[in-house]
Coordinates of C-alpha atoms in Angstrom, one line a residue:
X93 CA -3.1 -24.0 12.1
X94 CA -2.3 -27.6 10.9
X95 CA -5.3 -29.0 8.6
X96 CA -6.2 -25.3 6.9
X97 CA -5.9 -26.6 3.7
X98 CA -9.2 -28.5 4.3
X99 CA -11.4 -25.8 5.8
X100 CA -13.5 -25.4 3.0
X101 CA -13.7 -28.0 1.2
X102 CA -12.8 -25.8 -2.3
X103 CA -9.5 -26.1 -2.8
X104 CA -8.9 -28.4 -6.5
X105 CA -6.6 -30.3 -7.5
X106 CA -2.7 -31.1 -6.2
X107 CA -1.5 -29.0 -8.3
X108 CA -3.6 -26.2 -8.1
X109 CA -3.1 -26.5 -4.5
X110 CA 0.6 -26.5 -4.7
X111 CA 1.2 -23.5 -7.2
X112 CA -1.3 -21.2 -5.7
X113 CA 0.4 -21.7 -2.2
X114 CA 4.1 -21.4 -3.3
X115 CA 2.9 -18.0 -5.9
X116 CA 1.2 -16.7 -2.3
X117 CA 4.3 -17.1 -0.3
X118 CA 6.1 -15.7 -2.9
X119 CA 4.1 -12.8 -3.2
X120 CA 4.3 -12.5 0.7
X121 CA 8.5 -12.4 0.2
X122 CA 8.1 -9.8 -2.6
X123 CA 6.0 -7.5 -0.3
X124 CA 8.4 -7.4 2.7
X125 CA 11.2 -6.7 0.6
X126 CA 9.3 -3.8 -1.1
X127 CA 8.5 -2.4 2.7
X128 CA 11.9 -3.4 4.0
X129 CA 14.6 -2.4 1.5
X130 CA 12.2 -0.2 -1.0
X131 CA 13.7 0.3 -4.1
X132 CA 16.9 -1.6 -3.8
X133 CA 14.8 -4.4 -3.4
X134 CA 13.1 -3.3 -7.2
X135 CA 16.7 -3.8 -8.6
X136 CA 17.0 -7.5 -8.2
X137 CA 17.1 -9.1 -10.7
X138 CA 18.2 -9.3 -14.5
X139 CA 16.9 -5.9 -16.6
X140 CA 14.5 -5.8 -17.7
X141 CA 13.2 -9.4 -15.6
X142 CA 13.1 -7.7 -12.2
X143 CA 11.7 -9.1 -8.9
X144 CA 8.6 -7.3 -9.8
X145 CA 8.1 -8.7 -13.2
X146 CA 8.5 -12.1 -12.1
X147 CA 6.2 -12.1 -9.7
X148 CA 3.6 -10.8 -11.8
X149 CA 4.2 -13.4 -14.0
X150 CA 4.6 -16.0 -12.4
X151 CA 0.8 -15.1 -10.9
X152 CA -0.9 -14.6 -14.3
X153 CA 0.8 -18.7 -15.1
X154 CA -1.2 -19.4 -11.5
X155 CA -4.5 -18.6 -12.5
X156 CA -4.2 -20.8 -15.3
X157 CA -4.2 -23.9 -13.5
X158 CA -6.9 -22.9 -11.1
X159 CA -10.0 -24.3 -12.0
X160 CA -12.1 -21.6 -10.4
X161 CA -10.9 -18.7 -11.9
X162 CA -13.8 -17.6 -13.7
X163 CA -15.7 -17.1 -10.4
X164 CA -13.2 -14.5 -9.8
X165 CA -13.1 -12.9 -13.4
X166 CA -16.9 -12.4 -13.9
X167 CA -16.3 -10.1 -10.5
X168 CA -17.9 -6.3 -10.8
X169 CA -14.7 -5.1 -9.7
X170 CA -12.5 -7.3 -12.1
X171 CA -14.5 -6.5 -15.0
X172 CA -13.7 -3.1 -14.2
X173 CA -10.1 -3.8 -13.7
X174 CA -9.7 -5.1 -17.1
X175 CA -11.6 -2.5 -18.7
X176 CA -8.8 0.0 -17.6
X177 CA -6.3 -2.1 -18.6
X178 CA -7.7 -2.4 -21.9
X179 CA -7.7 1.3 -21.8
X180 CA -4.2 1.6 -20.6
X181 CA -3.4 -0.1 -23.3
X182 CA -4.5 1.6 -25.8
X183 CA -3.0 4.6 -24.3
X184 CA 0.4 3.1 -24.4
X185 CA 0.7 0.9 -28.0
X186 CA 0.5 4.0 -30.3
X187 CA 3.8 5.5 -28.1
X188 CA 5.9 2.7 -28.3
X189 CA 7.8 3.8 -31.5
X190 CA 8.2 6.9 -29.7
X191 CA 9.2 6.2 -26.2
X192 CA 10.4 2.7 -26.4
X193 CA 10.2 0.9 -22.9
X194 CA 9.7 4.3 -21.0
X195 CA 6.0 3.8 -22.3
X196 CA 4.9 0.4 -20.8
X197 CA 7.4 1.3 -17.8
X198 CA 4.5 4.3 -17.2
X199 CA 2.0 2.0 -17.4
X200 CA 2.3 0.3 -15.0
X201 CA 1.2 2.2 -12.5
X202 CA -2.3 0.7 -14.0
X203 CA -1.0 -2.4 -15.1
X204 CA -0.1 -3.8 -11.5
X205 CA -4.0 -4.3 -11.1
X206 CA -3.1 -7.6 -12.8
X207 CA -2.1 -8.3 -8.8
X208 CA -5.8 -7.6 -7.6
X209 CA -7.4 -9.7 -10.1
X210 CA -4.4 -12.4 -9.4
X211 CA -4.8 -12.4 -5.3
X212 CA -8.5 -12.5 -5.8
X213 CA -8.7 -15.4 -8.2
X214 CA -6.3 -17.2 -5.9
X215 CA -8.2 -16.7 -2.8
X216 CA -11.3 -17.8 -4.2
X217 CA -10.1 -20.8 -5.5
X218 CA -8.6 -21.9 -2.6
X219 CA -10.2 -19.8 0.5
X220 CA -8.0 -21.5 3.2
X221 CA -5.4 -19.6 1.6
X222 CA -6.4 -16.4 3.2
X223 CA -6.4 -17.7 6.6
X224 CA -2.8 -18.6 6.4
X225 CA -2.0 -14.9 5.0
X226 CA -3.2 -14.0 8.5
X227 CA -1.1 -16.8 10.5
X228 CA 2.1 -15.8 8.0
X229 CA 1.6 -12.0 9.4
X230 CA 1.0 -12.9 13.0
X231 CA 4.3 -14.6 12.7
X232 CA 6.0 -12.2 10.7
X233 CA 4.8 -8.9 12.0
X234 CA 7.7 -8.9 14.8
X235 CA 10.6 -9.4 12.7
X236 CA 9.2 -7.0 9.6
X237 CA 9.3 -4.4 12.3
X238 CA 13.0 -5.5 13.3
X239 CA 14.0 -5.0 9.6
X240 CA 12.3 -1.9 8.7
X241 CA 13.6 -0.4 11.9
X242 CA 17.0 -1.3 10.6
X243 CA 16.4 -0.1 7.3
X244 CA 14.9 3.2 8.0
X245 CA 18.2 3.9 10.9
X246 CA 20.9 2.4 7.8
X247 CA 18.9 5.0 5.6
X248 CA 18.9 8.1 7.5
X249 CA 22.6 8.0 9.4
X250 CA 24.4 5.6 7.1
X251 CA 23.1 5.2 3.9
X252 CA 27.0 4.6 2.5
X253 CA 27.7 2.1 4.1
X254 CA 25.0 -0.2 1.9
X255 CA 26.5 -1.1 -1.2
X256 CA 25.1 -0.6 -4.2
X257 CA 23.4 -3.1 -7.5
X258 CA 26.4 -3.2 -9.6
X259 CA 25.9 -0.8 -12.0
X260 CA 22.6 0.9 -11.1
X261 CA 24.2 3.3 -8.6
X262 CA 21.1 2.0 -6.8
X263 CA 21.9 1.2 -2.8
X264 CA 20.9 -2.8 -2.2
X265 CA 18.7 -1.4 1.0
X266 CA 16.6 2.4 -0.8
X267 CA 14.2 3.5 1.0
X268 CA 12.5 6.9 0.9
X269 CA 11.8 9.3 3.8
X270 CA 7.8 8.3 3.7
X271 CA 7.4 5.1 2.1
X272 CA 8.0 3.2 5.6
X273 CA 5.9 5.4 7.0
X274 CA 2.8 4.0 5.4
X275 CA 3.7 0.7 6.5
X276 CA 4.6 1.6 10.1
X277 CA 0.7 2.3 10.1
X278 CA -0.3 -0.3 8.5
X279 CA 1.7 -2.1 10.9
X280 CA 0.2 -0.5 13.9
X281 CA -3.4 -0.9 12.8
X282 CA -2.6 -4.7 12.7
X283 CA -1.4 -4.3 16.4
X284 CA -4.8 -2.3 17.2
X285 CA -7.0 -4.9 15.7
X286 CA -5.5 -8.3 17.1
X287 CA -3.6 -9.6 14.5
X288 CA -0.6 -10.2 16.1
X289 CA 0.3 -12.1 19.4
X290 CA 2.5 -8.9 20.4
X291 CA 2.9 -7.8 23.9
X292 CA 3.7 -5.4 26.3
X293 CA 5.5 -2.0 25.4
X294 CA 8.9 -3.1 23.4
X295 CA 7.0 -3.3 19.9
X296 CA 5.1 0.1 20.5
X297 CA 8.1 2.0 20.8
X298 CA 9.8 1.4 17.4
X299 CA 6.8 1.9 15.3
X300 CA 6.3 5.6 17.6
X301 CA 10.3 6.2 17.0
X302 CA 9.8 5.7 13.1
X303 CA 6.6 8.2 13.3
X304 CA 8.1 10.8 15.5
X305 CA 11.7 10.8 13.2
X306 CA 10.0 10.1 9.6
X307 CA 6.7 12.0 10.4
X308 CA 9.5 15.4 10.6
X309 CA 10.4 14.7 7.2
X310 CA 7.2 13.4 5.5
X311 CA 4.0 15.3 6.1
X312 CA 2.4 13.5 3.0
X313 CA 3.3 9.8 4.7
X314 CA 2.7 11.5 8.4
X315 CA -0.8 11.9 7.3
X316 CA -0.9 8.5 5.9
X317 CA -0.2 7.0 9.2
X318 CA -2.8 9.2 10.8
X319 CA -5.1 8.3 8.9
X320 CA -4.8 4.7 9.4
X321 CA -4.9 4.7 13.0
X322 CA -7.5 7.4 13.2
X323 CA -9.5 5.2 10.8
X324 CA -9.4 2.1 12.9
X325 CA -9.8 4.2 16.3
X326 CA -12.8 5.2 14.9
X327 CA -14.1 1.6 14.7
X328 CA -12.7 0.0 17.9
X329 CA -11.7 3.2 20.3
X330 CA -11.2 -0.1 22.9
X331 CA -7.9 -1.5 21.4
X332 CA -5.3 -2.1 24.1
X333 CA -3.3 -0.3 21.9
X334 CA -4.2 3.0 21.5
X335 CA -3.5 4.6 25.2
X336 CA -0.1 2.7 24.8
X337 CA 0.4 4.3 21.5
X338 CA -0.9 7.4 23.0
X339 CA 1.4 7.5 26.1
X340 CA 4.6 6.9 23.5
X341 CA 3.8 9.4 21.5
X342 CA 3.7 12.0 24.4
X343 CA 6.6 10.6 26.2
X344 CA 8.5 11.0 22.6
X345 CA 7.1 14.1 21.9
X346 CA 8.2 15.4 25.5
X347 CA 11.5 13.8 25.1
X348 CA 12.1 15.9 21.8
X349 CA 10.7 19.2 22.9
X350 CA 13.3 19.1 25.8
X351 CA 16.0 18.0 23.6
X352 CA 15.0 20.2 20.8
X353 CA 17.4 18.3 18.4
X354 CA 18.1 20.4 14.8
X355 CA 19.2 17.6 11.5
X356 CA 19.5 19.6 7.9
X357 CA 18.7 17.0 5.5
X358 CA 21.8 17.0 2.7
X359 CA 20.5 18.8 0.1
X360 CA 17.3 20.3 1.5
X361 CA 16.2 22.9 3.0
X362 CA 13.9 21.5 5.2
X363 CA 15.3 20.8 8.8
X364 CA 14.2 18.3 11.4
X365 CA 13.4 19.8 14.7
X366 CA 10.4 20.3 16.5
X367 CA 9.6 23.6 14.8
X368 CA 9.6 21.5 11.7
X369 CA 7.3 19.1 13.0
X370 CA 4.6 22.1 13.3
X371 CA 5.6 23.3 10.3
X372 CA 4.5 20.0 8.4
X373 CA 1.1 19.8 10.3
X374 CA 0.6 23.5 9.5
X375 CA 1.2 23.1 5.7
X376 CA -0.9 20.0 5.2
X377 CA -4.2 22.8 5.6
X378 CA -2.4 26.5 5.4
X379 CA 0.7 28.3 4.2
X380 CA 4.4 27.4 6.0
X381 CA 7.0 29.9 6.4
X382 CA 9.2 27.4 5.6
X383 CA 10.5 28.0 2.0
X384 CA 10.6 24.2 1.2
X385 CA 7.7 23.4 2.5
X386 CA 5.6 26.1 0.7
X387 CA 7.8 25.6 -2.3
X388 CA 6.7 22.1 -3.2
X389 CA 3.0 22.6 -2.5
X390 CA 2.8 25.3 -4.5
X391 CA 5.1 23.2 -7.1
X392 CA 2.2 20.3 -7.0
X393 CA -0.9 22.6 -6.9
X394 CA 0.4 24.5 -10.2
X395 CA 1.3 21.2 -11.9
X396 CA -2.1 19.6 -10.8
X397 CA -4.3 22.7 -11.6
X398 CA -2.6 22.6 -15.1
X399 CA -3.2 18.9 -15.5
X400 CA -7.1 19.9 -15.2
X401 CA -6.8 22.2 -17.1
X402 CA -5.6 20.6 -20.4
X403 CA -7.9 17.5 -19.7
X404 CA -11.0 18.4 -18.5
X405 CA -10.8 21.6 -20.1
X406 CA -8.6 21.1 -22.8
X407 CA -7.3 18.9 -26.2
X408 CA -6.5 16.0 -24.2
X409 CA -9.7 15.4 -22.5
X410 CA -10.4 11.9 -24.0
X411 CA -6.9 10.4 -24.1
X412 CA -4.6 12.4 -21.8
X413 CA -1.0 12.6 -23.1
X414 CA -0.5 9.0 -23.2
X415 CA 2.0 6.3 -21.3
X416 CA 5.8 7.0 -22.5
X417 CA 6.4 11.6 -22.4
X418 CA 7.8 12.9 -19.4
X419 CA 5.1 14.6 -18.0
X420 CA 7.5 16.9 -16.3
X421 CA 9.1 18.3 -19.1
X422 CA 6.4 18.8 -21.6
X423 CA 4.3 20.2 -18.2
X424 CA 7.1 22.1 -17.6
X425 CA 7.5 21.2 -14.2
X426 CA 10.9 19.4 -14.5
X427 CA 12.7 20.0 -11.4
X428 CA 16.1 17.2 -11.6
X429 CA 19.1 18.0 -14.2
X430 CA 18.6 14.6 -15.2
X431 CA 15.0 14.2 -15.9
X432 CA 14.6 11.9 -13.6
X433 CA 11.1 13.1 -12.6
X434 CA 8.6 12.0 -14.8
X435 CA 5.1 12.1 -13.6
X436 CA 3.3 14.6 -11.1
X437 CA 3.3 13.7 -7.4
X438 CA -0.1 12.3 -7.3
X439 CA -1.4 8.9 -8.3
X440 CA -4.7 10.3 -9.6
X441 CA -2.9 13.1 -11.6
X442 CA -1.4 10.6 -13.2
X443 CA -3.8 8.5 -14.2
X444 CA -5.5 11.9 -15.3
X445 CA -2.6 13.3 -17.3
X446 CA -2.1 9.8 -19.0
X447 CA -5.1 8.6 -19.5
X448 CA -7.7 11.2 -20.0
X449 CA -11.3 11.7 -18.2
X450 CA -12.2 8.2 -19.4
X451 CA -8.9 7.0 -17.2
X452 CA -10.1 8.5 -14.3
X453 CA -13.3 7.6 -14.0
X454 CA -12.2 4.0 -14.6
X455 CA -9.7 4.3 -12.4
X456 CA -11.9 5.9 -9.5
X457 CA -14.9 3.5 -10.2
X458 CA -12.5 0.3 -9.4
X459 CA -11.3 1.9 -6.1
X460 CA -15.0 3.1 -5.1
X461 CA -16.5 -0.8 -6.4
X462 CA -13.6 -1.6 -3.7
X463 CA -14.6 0.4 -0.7
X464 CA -18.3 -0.5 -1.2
X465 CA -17.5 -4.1 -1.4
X466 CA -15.0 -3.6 1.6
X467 CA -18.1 -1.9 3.7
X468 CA -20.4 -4.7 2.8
X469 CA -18.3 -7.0 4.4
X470 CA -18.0 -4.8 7.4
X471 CA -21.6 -4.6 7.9
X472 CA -22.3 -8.7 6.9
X473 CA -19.4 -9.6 9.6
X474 CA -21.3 -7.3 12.2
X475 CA -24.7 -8.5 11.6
X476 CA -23.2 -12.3 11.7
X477 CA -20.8 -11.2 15.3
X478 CA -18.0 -12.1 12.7
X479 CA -15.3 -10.6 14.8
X480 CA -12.6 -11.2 12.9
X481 CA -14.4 -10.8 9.4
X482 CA -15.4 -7.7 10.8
X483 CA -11.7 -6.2 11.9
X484 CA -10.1 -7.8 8.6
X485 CA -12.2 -5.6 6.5
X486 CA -10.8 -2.5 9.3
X487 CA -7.5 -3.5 8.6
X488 CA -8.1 -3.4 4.9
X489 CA -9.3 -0.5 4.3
X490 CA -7.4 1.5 6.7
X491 CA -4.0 0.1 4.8
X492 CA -5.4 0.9 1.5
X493 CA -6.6 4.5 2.9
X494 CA -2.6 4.9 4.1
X495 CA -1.4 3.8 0.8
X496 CA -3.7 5.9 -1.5
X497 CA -2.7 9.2 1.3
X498 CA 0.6 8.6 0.6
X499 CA 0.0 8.3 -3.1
X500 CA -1.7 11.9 -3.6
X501 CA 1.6 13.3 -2.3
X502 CA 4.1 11.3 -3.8
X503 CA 5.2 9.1 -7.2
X504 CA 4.1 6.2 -5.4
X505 CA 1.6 4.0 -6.9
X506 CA 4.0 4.3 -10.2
X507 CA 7.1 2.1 -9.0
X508 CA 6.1 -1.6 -7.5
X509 CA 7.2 -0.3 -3.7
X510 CA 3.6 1.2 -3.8
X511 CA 1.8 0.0 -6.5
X512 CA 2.3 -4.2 -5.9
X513 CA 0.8 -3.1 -2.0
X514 CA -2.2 -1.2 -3.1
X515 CA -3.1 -3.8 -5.6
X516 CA -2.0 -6.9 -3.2
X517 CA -4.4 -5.4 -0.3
X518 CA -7.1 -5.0 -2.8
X519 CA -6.9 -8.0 -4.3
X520 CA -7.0 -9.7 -1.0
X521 CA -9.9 -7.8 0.3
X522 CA -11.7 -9.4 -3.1
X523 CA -11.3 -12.7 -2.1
X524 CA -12.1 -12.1 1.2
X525 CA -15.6 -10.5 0.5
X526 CA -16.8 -13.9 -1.8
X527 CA -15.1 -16.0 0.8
X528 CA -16.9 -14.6 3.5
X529 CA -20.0 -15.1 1.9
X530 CA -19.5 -18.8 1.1
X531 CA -17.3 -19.8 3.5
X532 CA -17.3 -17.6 6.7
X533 CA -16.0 -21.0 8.8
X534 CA -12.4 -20.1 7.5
X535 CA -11.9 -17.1 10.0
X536 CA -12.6 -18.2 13.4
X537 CA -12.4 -15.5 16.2
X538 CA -10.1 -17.8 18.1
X539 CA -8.0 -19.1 15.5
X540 CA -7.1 -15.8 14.1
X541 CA -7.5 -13.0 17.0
X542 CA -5.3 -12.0 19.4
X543 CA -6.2 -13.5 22.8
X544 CA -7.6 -9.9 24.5
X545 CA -9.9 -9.8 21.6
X546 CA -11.2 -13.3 21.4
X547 CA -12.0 -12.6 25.6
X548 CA -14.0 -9.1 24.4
X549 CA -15.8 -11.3 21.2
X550 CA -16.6 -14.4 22.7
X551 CA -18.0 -12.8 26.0
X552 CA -20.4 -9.9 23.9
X553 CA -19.3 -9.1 20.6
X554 CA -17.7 -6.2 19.3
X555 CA -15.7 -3.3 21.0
X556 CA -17.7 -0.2 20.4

């Protein structure tokens, strides 16, 4: 990978150069340690200067040494990004005296699109930038599945034994039961699509051991993973990986039905077993009989179905309820002692409660610009037998669409864990549409591909 930094020709000045790269790899850090530890990764840090904040910072004082940053801010999709913002904004000033720092700390569940329009300036500026992205996760992708392996068995059977942020009653290593979920098939579509130089069986078997255990407990984050995989299935049914994927998850499943293990969760109703597996599969489209299942779909329904209600057909059709109330209490749908709950299990519903109509359809307009940019990369990459152009846009999408699944059954998108990925993967899937455009030379099939894949697209093209 030596000499990427000249690929393209674009990259500015030293400095430019330098700042950009250190931000990206720090950006990179920030995102394992989000899909690794979760939210005891969130804590460090000095309130209110967390992790989070930093990095966010520290990329809005990168794009002002880029020299090219306009070519990324006169961008359809950014333009749209900072009319929400604006919007946001204006939704959250008025509630400050109110609310205090509750009101931009519900904000940001739009104001993390600062990322998208951060990634995507960087990448533009200095294209060779996302080819290293690629190299980092080819090298990385064995050891992030080492540590959220660890994380998710320290989580589950012994969570006290992590210590906790002074103070915070926050563990150091927090993850919850679906968040690794997403990533495990994010992490798999990766594997599918060449991105890694992973063989054999051994890294197969911890990503289906995470789905079997976590899927059990998670049927919003279970049908995030599904839908990542079944996404890029779709597009390259060929991938090594799939029958080895397919012949773990009945060996697992076999293994489980024979064992029939039973696990009550402390404090919850729900079990996990094999009956519970069903069960979650069953409640995603019908009625459970399990209580706790049919309990909190009900709960979201209600709350959502009341959340159109007073917006679309209600006062608060043009402004929502604003950044700063607890949505759950003056909703009504409070279920914690503590309050802790603040805003309905839904990223959209959010936005919609919030923000008003006007949010929405901002906030649905950026994500659809997205997808159609995302698709138009697909089908220049095809027409060009761009291989890897072609799979990166795949891979893209297929994390975003496990990311935004996850999102429309938990508070996800609200807390950096989620919403630093979903803005990272689209801000990256920015830069790569304009560099593909203007500089396609910086993914090569055999720089970037896994070897089985560059043998299938230099001998004919795609795999479909």
């Amino acid at each position: 990978m030596g000499g990427v930094g000249e690929v393209d020709g674009v990259g500015g000045d030293a400095l430019s150069r330098w700042v950009a790269s250190r931000w990206f790899a720090m950006l990179g850090v920030v995102l394992v340690g989000y899909l690794v530890a979760g939210r005891g990764f969130a804590y460090l840090g000095v309130r209110p200067l967390f992790i989070g904040e930093l990095t966010l910072a520290a990329g809005l004082a990168t794009v002002l040494v880029l020299r090219r940053s306009w070519a990324a801010m006169g961008l359809t999709i950014n333009l749209l990004i900072g009319a929400m913002l604006v919007w946001a904004a204006a939704r959250t000033l008025p509630y400050l005296g109110t609310y205090g720092i509750s009101a931009p700390r519900d904000a940001v569940a739009l104001g993390y699109a600062l990322l998208a329009v951060v990634v995507s300036a960087v990448v533009i500026e200095h294209p060779w930038l996302l080819r290293r992205a690629l190299d980092w996760v080819r090298r990385a992708a064995p050891w992030v599945i080492v540590m959220l392996t660890g994380a998710v068995v320290l989580c589950t059977v012994a969570k006290g034994v992590i210590p906790e942020w002074p103070g915070t009653g926050i563990r150091v290593i927090d993850t919850k039961v679906g968040d690794p979920l997403v990533h495990v098939g994010g992490l798999a579509v990766l594997l599918m699509l060449g991105f890694t130089r992973l063989r054999g069986w051994l890294w197969a078997l911890p990503l289906g051991g995470m789905f079997g255990v976590l899927g059990m407990m998670s049927r919003g984050a279970m049908l995030a993973t599904l839908a990542a995989v079944g996404l890029a299935t779709v597009f390259y049914p060929r991938s090594e990986w799939l029958p080895r994927a397919l012949l773990i998850g009945l060996g697992v499943l076999t293994v489980v039905i024979v064992v029939d293990p039973v696990v009550t969760l402390p404090g919850r109703e729900r079990q996990v077993s094999v009956e519970q597996a069903v069960q979650n599969v069953v409640s995603i489209v019908g009625d459970s009989n399990t209580g706790d299942l049919s309990g909190t779909k009900s709960w979201r329904l209600d709350w959502w179905e009341k959340i159109v209600g007073y917006t679309f057909g209600g006062d608060y059709f043009w402004t929502g309820k604003g950044f700063g109330v607890n949505l759950a209490n003056v909703d009504g749908f409070q279920v914690f002692e503590d309050e802790s709950l603040r805003s309905p299990h839904n990223a959209a519903m959010t936005v919609l409660a919030r923000a008003g109509v006007p949010g929405l359809a901002m906030w649905s307009a950026v994500h659809l610009v997205w997808l159609g940019m995302m698709i138009g990369l697909y089908r220049r990459a095809r027409l060009a037998g761009q291989e890897a152009w072609a799979r990166l846009a795949v891979a893209l999408v297929a994390y975003w669409l496990a990311l935004h699944v996850h999102a429309a059954f938990d508070v996800y998108f609200e807390g950096p864990m989620g919403g630093f990925w979903v803005w990272s993967v689209m801000g990256l899937g920015v830069g790569a549409a304009w560099v593909q455009r203007c500089h396609p030379e910086v993914l090569r099939d055999e720089e970037v591909l896994d070897e089985a894949v560059q043998r299938g697209a230099l001998a004919g093209g795609h795999q479909r």
